[in-house]
C-alpha positions in Angstrom: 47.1 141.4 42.8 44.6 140.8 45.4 42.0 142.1 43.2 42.5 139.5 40.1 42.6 136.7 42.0 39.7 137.5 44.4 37.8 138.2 41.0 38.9 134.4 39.5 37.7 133.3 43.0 34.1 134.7 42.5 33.5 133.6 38.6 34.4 130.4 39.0 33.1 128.9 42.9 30.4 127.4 43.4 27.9 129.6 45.7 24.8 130.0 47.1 22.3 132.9 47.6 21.7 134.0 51.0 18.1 135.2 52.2 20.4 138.5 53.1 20.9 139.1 49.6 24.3 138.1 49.6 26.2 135.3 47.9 27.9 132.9 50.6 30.9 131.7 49.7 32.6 129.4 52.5 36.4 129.0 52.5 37.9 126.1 54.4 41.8 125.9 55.8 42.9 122.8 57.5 46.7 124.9 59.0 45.5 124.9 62.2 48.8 126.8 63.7 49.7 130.5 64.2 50.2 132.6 62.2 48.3 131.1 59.7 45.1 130.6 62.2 46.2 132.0 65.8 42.5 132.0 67.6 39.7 130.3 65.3 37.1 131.6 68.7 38.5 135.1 68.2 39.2 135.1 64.6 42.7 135.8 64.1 45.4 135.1 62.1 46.4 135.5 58.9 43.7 133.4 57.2 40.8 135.3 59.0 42.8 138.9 57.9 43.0 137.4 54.0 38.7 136.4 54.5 38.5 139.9 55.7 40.3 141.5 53.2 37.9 139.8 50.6 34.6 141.0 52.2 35.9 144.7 52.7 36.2 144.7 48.7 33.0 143.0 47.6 29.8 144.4 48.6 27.6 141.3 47.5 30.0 138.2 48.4 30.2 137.1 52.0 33.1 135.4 52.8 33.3 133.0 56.1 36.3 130.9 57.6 36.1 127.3 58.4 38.5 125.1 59.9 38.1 121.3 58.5 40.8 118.6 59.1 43.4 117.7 56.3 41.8 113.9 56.2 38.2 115.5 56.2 39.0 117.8 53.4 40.3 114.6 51.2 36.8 113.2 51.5 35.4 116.3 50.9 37.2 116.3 47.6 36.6 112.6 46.7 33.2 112.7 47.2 32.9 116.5 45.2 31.2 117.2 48.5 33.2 120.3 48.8 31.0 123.5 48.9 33.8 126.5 48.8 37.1 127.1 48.1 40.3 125.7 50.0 42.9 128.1 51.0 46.6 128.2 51.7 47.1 124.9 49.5 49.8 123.8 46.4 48.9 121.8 43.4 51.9 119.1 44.4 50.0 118.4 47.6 47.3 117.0 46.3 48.5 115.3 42.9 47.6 118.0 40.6 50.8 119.4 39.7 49.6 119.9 36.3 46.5 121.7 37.9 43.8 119.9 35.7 42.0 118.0 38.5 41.2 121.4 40.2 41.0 125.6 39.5 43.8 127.5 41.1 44.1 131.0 42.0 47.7 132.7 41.4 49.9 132.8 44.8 48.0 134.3 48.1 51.6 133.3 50.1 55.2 132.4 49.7 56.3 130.0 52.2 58.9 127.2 52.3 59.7 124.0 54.3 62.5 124.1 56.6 64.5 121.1 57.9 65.2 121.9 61.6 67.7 120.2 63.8 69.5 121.4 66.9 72.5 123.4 67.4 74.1 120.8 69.1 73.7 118.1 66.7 73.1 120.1 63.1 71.6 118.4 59.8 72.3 119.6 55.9 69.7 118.6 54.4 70.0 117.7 50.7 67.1 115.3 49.2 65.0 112.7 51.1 67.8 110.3 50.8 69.8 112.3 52.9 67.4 111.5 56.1 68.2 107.9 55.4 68.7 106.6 59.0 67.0 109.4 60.6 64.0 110.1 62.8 62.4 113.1 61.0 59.6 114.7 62.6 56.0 115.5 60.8 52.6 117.4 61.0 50.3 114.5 61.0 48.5 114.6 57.6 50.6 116.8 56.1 52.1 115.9 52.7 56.2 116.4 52.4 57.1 115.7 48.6 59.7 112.7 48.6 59.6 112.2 51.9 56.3 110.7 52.3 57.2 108.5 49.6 60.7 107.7 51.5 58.8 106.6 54.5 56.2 104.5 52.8 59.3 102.5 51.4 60.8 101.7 54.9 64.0 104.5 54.1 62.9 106.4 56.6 61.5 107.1 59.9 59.0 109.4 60.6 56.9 110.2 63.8 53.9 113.0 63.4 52.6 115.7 66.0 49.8 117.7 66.0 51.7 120.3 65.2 55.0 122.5 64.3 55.1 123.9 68.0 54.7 120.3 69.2 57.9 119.5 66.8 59.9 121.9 68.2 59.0 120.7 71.7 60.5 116.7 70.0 62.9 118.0 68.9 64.8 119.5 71.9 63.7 116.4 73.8 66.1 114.7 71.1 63.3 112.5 70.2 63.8 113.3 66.6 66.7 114.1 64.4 64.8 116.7 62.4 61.5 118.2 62.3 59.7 119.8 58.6 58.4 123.2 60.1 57.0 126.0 57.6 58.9 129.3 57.5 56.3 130.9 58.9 55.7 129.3 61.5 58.7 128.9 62.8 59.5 132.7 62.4 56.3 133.2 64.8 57.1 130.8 67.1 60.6 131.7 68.4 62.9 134.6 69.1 65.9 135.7 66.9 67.8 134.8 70.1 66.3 131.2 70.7 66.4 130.4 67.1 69.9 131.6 67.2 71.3 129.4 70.3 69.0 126.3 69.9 68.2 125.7 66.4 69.9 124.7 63.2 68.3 125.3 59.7 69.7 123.5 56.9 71.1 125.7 54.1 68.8 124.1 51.8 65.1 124.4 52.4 62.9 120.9 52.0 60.4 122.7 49.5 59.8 126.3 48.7 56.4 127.3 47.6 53.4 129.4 46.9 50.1 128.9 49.1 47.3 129.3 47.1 43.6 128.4 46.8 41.7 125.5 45.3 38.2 125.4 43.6 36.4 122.4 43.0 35.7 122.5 39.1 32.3 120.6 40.2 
C-alpha cells in the first residue's frame, strides 16, 4: 500500500534537484501533538516515522519534515506558494470534497473525532445541533465539519486551545461541556484506567476519517 501511494507522491510533486544528486521533496504537517509529532527537535512521532519510511525506500528522493501552522499553510495554498506535499489532511477540511482543487494520495491514517465530556456530567453526541447550548471545546484553527458552521451562526459556543492535551486539562476544570479530540490522541494521552474513571466518549464519533496527503496541482 505504502508503495503506490509513495510512488503517486513522487510523479506528481513538484521538486527540486539537490546539488547532492538527490530530488528534495519537503512535506509540511501542521498536527503539532503526540503521537502524530511527539518531539519536532528529536524527530519523533508518527509523522517523522512515515518521512522515514519514504526515504528508506527511495534511493534518489529525500524526504524532510516541516512543521508550518494551520493559518500559514492556508496562505501557502492561496498564494500556490506551497513547495511540497501536506500530510495527515482530508479533502472536507479544506473544501475539496470532490478533490478537484488539489491531488490526493489514498489513506496514510484512519482516525476519527471524538466528542469528550466527563464521567460525571456525560454528553451523546448526535449532530452539531445537539451542542446547541453548549460550550464545546476546539483546537484553534482546526476545521470541525458542522460545527464550525454552528458557531459562525451564533448556535453554539466554542472556545479553542492550543491543543487536545490543553482540552482535556478545560475540560476537567468544567470550563467546557465538551471537547473535539482525535482518536489518536486521546488514546496516547491517557491510561485505560483514567479514561475509564474520568472521561465520557459519546457513542457516536463527531467525524470518522482517513488522513491523507495533499499535492498542490501547481
Amino acid at each position: 500500500m505504502a508503495k503506490y501511494w509513495l510512488l503517486f507522491v513522487l510523479i506528481i510533486c513538484p521538486i527540486a534537484l539537490a546539488e547532492q544528486g538527490k530530488f528534495k521533496v519537503t512535506v509540511y504537517a501542521y498536527h503539532l501533538q503526540p503521537p502524530l509529532i511527539i518531539d519536532i527537535g528529536g524527530q519523533s512521532g508518527l509523522y517523522f516515522d512515515l518521512v522515514n519510511h519514504l526515504n528508506r525506500l527511495s534511493n534518489e528522493y529525500e524526504f524532510s519534515l516541516v512543521y508550518v501552522p494551520r493559518k500559514r499553510i492556508e496562505v501557502m495554498l492561496e498564494r500556490n506558494e506551497m513547495n511540497g506535499i501536506l500530510l495527515g489532511v482530508n479533502p472536507k477540511w479544506f473544501k475539496d470534497k470532490s478533490e478537484q482543487k488539489y491531488l490526493w494520495t489514498s489513506k496514510v491514517f484512519e482516525d476519527r473525532d471524538e466528542v469528550v465530556s466527563l464521567q460525571s456530567a456525560p454528553f451523546e453526541y448526535k449532530s452539531p445541533n445537539s451542542l446547541k447550548g453548549k460550550i464545546v471545546g476546539g483546537v484553534r484553527g482546526f476545521y470541525y465539519a458542522g460545527i464550525n458552521e454552528a458557531v459562525a451562526e451564533g448556535q453554539v459556543n466554542r472556545i479553542d486551545t492550543v491543543d487536545e492535551e490543553a482540552l482535556l486539562a478545560m475540560l476537567t476544570k468544567q470550563r467546557i461541556d465538551a471537547a473535539i479530540i482525535g482518536r489518536t490522541m486521546f488514546e496516547y494521552y491517557l491510561s485505560d484506567s483514567v479514561k475509564e474513571a474520568v472521561f465520557h466518549l459519546s457513542a457516536q464519533p463527531h467525524d470518522e476519517y482517513h488522513r491523507r496527503i495533499l499535492v498542490p496541482k501547481e
